mmCIF file of C-alpha atoms in Angstrom:
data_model
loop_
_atom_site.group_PDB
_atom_site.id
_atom_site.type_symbol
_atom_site.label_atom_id
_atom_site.label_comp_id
_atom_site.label_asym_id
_atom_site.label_seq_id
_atom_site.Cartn_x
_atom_site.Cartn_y
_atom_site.Cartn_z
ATOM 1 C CA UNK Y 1 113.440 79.873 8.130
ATOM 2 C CA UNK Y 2 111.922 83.236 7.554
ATOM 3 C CA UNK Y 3 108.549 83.771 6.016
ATOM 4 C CA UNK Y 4 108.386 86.190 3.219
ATOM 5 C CA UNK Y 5 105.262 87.635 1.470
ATOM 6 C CA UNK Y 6 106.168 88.775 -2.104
ATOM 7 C CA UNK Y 7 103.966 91.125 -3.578
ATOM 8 C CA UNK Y 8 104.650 91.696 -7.186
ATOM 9 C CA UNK Y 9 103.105 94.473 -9.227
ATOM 10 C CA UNK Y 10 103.948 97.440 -11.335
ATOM 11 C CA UNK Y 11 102.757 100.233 -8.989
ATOM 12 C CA UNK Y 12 101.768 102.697 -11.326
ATOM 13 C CA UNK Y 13 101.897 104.409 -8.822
ATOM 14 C CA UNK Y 14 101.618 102.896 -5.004
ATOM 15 C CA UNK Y 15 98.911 103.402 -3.167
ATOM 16 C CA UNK Y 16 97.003 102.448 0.109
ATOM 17 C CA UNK Y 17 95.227 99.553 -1.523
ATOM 18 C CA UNK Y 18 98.797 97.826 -1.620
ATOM 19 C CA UNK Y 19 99.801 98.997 1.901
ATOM 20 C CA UNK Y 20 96.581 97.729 3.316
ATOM 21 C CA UNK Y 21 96.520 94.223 1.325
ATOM 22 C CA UNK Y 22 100.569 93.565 2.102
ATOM 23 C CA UNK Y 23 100.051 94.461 6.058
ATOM 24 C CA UNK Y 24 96.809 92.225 6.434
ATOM 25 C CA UNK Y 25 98.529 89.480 4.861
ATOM 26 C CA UNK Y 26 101.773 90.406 6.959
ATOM 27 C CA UNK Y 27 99.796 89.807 10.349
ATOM 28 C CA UNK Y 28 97.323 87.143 8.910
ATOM 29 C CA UNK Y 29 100.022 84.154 8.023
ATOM 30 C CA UNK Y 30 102.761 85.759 10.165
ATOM 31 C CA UNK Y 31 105.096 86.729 8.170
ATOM 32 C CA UNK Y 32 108.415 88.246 8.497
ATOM 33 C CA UNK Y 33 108.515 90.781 6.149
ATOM 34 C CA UNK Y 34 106.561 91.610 2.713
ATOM 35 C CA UNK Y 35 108.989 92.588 -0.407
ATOM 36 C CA UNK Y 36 106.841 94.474 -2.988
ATOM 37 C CA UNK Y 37 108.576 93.241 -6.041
ATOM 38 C CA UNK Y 38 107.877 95.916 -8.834
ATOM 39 C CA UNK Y 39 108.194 94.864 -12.380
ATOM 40 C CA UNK Y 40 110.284 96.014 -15.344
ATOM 41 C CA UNK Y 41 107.514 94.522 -18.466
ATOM 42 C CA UNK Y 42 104.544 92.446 -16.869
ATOM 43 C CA UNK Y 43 103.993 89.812 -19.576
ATOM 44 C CA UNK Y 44 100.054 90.592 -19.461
ATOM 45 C CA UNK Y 45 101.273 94.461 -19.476
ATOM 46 C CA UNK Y 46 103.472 94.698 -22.614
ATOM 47 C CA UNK Y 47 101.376 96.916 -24.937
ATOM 48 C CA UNK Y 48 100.822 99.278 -21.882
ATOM 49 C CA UNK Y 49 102.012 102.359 -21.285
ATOM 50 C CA UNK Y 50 104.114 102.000 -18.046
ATOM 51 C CA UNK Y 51 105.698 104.746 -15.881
ATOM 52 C CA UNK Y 52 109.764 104.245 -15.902
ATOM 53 C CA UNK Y 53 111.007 101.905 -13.477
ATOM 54 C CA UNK Y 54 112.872 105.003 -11.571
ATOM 55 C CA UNK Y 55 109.759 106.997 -10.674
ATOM 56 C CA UNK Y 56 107.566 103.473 -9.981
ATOM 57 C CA UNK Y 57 110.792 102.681 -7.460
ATOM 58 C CA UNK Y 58 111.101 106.059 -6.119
ATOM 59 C CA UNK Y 59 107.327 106.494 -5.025
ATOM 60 C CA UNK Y 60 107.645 102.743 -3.736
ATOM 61 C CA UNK Y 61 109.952 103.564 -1.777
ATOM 62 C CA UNK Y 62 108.378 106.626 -0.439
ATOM 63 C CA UNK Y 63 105.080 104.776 0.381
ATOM 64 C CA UNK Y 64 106.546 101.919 2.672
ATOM 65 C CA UNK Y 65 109.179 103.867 4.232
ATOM 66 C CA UNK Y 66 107.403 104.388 7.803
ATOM 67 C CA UNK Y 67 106.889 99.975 7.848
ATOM 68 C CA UNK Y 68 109.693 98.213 8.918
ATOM 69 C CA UNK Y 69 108.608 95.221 7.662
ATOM 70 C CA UNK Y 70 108.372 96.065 4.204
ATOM 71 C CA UNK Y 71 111.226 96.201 2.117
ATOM 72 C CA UNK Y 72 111.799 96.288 -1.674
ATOM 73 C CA UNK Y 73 113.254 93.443 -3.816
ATOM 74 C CA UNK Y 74 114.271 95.181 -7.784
ATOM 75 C CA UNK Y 75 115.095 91.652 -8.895
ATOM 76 C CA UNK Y 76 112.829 92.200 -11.788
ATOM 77 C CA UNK Y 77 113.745 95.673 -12.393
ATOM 78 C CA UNK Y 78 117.263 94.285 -13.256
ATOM 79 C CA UNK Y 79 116.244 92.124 -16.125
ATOM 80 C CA UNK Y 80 115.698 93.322 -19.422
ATOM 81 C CA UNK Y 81 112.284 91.764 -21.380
ATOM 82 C CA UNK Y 82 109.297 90.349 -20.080
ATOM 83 C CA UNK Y 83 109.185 89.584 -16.039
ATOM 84 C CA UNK Y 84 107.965 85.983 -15.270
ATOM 85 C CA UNK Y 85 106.913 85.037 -12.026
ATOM 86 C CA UNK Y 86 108.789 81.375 -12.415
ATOM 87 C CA UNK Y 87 112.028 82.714 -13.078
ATOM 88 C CA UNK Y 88 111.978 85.687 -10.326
ATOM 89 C CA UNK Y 89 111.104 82.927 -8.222
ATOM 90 C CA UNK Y 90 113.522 80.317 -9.320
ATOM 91 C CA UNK Y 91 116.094 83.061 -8.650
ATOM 92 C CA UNK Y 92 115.094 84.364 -5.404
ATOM 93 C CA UNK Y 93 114.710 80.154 -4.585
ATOM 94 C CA UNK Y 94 118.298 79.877 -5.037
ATOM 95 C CA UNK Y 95 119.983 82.858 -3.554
ATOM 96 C CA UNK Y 96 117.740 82.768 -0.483
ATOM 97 C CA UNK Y 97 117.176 78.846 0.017
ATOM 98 C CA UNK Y 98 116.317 79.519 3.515
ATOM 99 C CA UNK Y 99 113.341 81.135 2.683
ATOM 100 C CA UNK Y 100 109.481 80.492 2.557
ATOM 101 C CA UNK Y 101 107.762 82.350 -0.064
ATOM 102 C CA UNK Y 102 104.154 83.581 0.047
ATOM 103 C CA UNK Y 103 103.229 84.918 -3.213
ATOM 104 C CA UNK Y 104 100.594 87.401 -2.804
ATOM 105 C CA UNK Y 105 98.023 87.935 -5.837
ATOM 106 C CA UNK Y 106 94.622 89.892 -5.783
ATOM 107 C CA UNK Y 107 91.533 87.506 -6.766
ATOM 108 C CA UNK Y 108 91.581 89.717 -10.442
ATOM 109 C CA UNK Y 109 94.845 87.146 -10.847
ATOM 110 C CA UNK Y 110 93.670 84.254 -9.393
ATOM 111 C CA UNK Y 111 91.098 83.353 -12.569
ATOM 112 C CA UNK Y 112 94.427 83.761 -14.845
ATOM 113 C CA UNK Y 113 96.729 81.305 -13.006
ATOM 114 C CA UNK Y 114 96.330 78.524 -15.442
ATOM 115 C CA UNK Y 115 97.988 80.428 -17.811
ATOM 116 C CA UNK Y 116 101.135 81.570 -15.546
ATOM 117 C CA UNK Y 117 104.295 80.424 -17.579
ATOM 118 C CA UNK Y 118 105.533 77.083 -15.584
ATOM 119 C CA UNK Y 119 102.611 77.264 -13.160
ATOM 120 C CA UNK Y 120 102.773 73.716 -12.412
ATOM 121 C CA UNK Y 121 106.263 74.114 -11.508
ATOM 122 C CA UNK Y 122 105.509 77.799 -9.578
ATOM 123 C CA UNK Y 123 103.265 75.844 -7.225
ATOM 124 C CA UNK Y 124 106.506 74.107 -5.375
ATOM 125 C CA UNK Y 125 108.087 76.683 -5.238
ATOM 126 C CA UNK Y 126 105.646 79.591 -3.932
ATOM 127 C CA UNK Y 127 102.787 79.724 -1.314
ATOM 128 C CA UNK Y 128 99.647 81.551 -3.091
ATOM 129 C CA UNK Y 129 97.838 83.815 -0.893
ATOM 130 C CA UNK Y 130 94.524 85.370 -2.747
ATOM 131 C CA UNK Y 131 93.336 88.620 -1.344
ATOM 132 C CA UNK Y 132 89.609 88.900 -2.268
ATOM 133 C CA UNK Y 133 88.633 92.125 -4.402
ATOM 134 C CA UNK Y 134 85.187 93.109 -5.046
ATOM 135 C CA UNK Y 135 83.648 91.542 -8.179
ATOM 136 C CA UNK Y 136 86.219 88.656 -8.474
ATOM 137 C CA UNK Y 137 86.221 85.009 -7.280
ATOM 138 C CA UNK Y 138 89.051 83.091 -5.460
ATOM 139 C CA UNK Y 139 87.993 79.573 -6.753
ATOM 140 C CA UNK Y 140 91.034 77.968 -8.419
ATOM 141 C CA UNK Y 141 92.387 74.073 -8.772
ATOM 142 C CA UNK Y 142 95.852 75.633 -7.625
ATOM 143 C CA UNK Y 143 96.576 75.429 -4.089
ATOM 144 C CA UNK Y 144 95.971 78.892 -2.632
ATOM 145 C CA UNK Y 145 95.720 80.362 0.769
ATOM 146 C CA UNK Y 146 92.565 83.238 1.011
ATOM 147 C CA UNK Y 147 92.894 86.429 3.490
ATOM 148 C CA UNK Y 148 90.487 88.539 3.915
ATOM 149 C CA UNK Y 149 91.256 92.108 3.731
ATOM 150 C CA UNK Y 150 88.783 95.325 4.363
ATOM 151 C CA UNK Y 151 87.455 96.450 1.213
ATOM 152 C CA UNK Y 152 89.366 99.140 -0.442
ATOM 153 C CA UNK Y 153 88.333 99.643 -3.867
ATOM 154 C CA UNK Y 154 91.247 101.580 -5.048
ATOM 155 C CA UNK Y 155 93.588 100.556 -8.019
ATOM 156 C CA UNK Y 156 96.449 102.082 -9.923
ATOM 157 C CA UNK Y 157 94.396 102.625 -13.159
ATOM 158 C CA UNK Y 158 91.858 104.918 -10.873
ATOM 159 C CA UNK Y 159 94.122 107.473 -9.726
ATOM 160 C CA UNK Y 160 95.967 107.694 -13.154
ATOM 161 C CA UNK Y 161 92.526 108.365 -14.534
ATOM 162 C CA UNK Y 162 91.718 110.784 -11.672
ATOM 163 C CA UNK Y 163 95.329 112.542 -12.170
ATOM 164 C CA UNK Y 164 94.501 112.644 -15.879
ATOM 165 C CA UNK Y 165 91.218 114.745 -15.142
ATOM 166 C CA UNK Y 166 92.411 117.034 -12.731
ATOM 167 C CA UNK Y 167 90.929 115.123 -9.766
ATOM 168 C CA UNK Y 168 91.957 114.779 -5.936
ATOM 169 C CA UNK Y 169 94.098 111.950 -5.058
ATOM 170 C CA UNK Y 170 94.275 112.651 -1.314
ATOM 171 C CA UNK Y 171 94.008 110.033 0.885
ATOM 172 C CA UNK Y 172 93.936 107.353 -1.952
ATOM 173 C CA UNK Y 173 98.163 107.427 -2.112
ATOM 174 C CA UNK Y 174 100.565 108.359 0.840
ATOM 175 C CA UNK Y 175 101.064 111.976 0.994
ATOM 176 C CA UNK Y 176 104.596 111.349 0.087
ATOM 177 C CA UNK Y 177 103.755 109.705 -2.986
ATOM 178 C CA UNK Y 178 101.111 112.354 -3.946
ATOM 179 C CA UNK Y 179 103.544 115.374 -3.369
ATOM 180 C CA UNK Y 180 106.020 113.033 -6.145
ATOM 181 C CA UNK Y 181 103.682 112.576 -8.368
ATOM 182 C CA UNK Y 182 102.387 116.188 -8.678
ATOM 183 C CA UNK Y 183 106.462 117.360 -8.595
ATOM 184 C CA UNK Y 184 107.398 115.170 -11.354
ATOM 185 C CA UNK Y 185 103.787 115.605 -13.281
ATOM 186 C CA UNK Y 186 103.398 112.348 -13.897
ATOM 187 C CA UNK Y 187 99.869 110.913 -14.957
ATOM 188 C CA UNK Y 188 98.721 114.059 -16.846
ATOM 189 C CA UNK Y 189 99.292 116.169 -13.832
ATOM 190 C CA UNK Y 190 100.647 120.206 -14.661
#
């Protein structure tokens, strides 16, 4: 049976914050591999303004392509509408029945959990691991497994904001992905 982390997200765009949090949690519960799972509509994201699925694939793919442990599931990306964690799983249950699933989520999830669409029924099928993030709690009645992780206090929503003003993104994003983003001036970039 392998183990397999899933790390869901809309990575908008990538950047080392995911990399570091899916490779401590790779070596912490030994895992076999992590699949970032990126979404097509979060159902807490749907008034958003989301980069297109291509570009949010594209730069994942460009950020984990030196780790051979991480690979990229676009089960979500297939399905039109609103992307909930109990179906993905349901689906990924029954074409890989062989599997354990560990589904990653930062603590800024964990407080939310209650109102996951068939949590009670997500719980048998998924392993939560909680990666602490500064300012938020892990406490939860779910089952949940914690791994600490450096602190890295980088998030999607601070480098778009950075992009938008102009700012430097080095060393926040994989060189890769920066070069992308500033080619395809996305996030206010020119």
């Amino acid at each position: 049976m392998k183990k397999i982390g899933i790390f869901g997200g809309t990575f908008d765009p990538p950047h080392y914050g995911h990399l570091l949090m899916a490779n401590e949690v790779l070596h912490a519960l030994h895992l076999s591999e992590i699949w970032f799972m990126p979404n097509h509509i979060p159902p807490h994201k749907q008034h958003e303004q989301v980069t297109c699925s291509e570009d949010r694939l594209h730069m994942l793919q460009l950020a984990i392509a030196d780790h051979p442990q991480f690979k990229i599931e676009t089960i979500e990306l297939q399905r039109e509408g609103p992307s909930y964690t109990y179906d993905t799983m349901s689906q990924l249950k029954a074409i890989y029945p062989n599997n354990e699933f560990y589904f990653i989520i930062g603590a800024d999830m964990v407080e939310y959990l209650p109102n996951w669409y068939y949590i009670d029924r997500l719980v048998e099928l998924v392993t939560f691991v909680g990666v602490k993030r500064p300012g938020f709690s892990l406490k939860t009645s779910y089952p949940l497994i914690e791994v600490e992780i450096p602190e890295f206090a980088v998030s999607s929503s601070l480098i778009r904001e950075r992009m938008k003003h102009g700012r430097s993104i080095r060393y926040l994003v994989p060189e890769q992905v920066r070069l992308y983003i500033e080619e395809k001036k996305l996030y206010g970039t020119s």
